mmCIF file of C-alpha atoms in Angstrom:
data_model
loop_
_atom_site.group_PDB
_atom_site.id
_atom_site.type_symbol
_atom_site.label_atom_id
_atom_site.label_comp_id
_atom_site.label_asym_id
_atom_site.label_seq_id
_atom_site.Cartn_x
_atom_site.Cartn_y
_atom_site.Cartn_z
ATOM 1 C CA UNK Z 1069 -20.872 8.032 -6.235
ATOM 2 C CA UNK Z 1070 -20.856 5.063 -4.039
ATOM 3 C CA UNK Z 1071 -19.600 2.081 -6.225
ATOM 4 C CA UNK Z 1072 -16.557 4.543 -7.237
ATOM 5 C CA UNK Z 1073 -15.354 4.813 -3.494
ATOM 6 C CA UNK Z 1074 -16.492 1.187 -2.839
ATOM 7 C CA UNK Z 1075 -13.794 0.081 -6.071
ATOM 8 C CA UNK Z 1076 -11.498 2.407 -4.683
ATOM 9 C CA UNK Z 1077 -11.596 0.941 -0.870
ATOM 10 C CA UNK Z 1078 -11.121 -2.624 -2.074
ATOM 11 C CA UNK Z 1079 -7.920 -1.226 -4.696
ATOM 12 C CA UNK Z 1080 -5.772 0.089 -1.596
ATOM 13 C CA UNK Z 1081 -6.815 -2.696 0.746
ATOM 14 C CA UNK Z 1082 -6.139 -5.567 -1.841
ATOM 15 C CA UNK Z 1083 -2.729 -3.406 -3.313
ATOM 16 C CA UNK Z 1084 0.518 -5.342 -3.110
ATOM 17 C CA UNK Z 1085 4.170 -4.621 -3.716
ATOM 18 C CA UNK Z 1086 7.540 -5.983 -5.179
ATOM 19 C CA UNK Z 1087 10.119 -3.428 -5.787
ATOM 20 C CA UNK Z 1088 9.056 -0.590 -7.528
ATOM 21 C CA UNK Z 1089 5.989 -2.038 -8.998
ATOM 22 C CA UNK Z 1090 2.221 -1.544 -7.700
ATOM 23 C CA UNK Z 1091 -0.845 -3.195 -8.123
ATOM 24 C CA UNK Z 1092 -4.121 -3.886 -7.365
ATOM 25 C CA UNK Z 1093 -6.853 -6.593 -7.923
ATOM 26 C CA UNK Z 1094 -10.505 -4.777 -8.075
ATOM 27 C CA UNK Z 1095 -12.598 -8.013 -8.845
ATOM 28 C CA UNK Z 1096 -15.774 -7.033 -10.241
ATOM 29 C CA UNK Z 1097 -15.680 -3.714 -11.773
ATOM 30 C CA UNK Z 1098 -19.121 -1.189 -12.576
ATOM 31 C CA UNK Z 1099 -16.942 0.386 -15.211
ATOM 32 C CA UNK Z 1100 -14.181 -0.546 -17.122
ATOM 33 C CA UNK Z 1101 -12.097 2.876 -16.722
ATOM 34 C CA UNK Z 1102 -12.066 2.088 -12.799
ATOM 35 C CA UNK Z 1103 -8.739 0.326 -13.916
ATOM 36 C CA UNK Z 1104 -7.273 3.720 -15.248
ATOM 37 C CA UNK Z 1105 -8.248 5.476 -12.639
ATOM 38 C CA UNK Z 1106 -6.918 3.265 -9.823
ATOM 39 C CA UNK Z 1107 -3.502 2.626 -11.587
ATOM 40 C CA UNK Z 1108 -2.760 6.565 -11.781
ATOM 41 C CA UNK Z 1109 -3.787 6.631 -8.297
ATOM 42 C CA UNK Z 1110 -1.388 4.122 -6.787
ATOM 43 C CA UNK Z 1111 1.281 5.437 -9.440
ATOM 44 C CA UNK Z 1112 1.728 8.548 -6.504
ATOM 45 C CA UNK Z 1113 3.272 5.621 -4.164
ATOM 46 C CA UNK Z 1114 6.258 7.740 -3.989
ATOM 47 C CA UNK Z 1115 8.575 4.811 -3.642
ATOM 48 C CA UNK Z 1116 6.850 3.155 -7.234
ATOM 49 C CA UNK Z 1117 7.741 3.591 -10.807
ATOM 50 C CA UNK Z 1118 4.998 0.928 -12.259
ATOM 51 C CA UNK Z 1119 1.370 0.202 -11.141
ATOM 52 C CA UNK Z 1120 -0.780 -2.512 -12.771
ATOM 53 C CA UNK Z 1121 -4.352 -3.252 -11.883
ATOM 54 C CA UNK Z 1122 -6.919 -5.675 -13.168
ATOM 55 C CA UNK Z 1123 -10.999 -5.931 -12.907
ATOM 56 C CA UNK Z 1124 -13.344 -7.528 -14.508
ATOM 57 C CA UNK Z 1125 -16.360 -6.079 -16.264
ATOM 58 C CA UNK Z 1126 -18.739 -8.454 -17.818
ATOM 59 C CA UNK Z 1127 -16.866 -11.031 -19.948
ATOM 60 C CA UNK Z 1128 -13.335 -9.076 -20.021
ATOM 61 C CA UNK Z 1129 -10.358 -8.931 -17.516
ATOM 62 C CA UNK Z 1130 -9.708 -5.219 -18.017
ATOM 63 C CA UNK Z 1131 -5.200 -4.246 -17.372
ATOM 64 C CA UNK Z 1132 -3.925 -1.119 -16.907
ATOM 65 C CA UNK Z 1133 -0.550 -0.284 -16.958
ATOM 66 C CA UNK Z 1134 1.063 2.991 -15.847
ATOM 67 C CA UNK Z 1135 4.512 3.983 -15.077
ATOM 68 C CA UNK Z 1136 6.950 6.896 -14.560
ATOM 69 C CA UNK Z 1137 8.011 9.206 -17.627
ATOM 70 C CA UNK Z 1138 10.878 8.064 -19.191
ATOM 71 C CA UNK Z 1139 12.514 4.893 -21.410
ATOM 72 C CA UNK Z 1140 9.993 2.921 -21.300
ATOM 73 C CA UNK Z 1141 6.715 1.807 -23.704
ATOM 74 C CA UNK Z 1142 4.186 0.594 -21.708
ATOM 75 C CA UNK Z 1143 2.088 -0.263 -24.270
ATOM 76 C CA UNK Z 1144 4.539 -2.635 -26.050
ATOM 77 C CA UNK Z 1145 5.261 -4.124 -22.393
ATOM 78 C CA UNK Z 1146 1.331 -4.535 -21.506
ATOM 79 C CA UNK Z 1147 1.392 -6.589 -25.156
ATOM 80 C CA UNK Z 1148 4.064 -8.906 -23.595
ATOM 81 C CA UNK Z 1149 2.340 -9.332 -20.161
ATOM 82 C CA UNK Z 1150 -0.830 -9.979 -22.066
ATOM 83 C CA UNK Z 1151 0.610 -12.632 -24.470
ATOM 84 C CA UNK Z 1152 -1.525 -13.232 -27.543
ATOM 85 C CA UNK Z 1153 -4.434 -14.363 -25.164
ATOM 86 C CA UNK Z 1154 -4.589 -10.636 -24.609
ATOM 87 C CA UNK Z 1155 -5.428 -7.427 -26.777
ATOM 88 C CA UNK Z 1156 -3.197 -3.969 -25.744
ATOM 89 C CA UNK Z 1157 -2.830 -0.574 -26.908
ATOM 90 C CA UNK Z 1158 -0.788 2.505 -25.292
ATOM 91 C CA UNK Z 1159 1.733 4.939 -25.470
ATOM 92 C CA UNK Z 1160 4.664 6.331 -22.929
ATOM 93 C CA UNK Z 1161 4.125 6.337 -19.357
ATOM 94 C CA UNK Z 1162 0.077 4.612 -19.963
ATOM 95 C CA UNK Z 1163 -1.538 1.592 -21.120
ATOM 96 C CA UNK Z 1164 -4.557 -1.055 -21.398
ATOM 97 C CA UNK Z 1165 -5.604 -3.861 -22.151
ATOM 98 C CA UNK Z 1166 -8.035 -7.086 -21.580
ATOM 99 C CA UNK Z 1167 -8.036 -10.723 -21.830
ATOM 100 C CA UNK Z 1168 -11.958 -12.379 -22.046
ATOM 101 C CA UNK Z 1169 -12.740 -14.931 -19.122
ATOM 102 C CA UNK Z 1170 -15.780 -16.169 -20.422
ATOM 103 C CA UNK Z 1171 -16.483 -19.134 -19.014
ATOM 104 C CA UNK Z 1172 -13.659 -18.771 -16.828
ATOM 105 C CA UNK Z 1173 -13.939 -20.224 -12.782
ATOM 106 C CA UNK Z 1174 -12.837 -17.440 -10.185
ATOM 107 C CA UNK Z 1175 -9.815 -19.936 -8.936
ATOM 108 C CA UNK Z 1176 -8.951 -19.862 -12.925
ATOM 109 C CA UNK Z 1177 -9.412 -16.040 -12.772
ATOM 110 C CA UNK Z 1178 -7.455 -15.304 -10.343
ATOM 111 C CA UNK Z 1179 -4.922 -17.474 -11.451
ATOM 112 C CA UNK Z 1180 -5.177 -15.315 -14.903
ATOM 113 C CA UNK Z 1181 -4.668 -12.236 -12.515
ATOM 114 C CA UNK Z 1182 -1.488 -13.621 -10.686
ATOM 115 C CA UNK Z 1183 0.397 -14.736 -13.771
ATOM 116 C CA UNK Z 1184 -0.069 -11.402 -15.337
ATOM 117 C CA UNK Z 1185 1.304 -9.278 -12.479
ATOM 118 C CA UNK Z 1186 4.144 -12.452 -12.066
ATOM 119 C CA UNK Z 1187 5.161 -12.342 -16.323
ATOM 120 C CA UNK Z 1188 5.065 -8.258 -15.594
ATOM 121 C CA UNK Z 1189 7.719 -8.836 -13.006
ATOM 122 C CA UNK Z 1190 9.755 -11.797 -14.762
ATOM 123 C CA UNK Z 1191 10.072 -9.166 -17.799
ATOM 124 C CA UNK Z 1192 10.895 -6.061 -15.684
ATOM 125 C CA UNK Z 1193 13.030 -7.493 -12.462
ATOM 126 C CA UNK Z 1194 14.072 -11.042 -14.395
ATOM 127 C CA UNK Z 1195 12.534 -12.869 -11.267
ATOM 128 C CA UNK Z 1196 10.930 -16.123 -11.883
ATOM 129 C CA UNK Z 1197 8.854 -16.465 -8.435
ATOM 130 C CA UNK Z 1198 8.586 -12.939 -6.666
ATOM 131 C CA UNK Z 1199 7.158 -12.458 -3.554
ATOM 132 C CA UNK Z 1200 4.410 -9.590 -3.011
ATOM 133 C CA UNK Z 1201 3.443 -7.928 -0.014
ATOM 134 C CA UNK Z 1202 0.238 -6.141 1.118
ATOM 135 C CA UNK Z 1203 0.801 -2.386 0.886
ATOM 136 C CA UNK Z 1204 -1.083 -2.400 4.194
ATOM 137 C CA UNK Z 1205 -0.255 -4.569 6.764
ATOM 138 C CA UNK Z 1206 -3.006 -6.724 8.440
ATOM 139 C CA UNK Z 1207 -2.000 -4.798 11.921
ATOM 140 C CA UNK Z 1208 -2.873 -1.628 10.224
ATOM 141 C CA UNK Z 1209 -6.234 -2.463 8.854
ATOM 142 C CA UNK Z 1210 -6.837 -3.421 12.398
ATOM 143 C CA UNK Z 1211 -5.971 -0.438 13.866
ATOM 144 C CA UNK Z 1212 -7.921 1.558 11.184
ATOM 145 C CA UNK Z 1213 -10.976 -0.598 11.514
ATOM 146 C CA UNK Z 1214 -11.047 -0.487 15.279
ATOM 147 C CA UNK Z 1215 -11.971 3.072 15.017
ATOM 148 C CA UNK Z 1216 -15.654 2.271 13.683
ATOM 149 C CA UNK Z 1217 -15.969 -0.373 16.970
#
């Protein structure tokens, strides 16, 4: 239905990179397994062995965590990234989690967002301040929005 391909427009147009690793910022989510579902999706990147993505249902900041089969546990990592702010559960290649943000501002939100995907890269890349870039460029939005003019 709508609000599914709404979520999913705002996940590729918001995605950034660094390295291997994907993510995505939905904001306000209608459901918390759009997180889930929009991690798997930009897990297909075929140059990207990690995707995290965050949204917020109600009270919660909803994290999802996906990555490649193989060595790792991303349900132990998400429990790192989250801190013990956080609550996390998984297994191989898949996992979530949430941190509350009742009461929370949106600069102090998305603040809340950016450290997570930042600790998620200190821990995998040992990189204190990373730079991420847009997985689409503001020239290509352009050229895909002039279309509809």
């Amino acid at each position: 239905h709508h609000a599914y391909y709404s979520e999913l427009a705002r996940a590729v147009l918001s995605a950034f990179t660094h390295a291997n690793i994907i993510g995505s910022h939905l904001g306000p989510i209608a459901h918390p397994d759009s997180v889930a579902l929009t991690a798997d999706l930009l897990l297909q990147h075929e140059r990207m062995g990690w995707a995290l993505v965050t949204g917020r249902c109600r009270q919660d900041l909803y994290v999802s965590l996906r990555t490649l089969p193989g060595r790792h546990h991303a349900g132990a990592l998400l429990r790192r990234v989250l801190g013990s702010e956080g609550h996390a559960g998984g297994h191989g290649t898949m996992a979530g989690g949430r941190i509350s943000v009742a009461g929370l501002s949106e600069e102090k939100i998305e603040a809340r967002q950016k450290q997570i995907v930042l600790r998620l890269i200190r821990i995998l890349k040992r990189k204190e301040d990373a730079a991420l870039r847009p997985l689409i460029s503001p020239q290509e939005l352009d050229e895909a929005f002039y279309k509809f003019l």
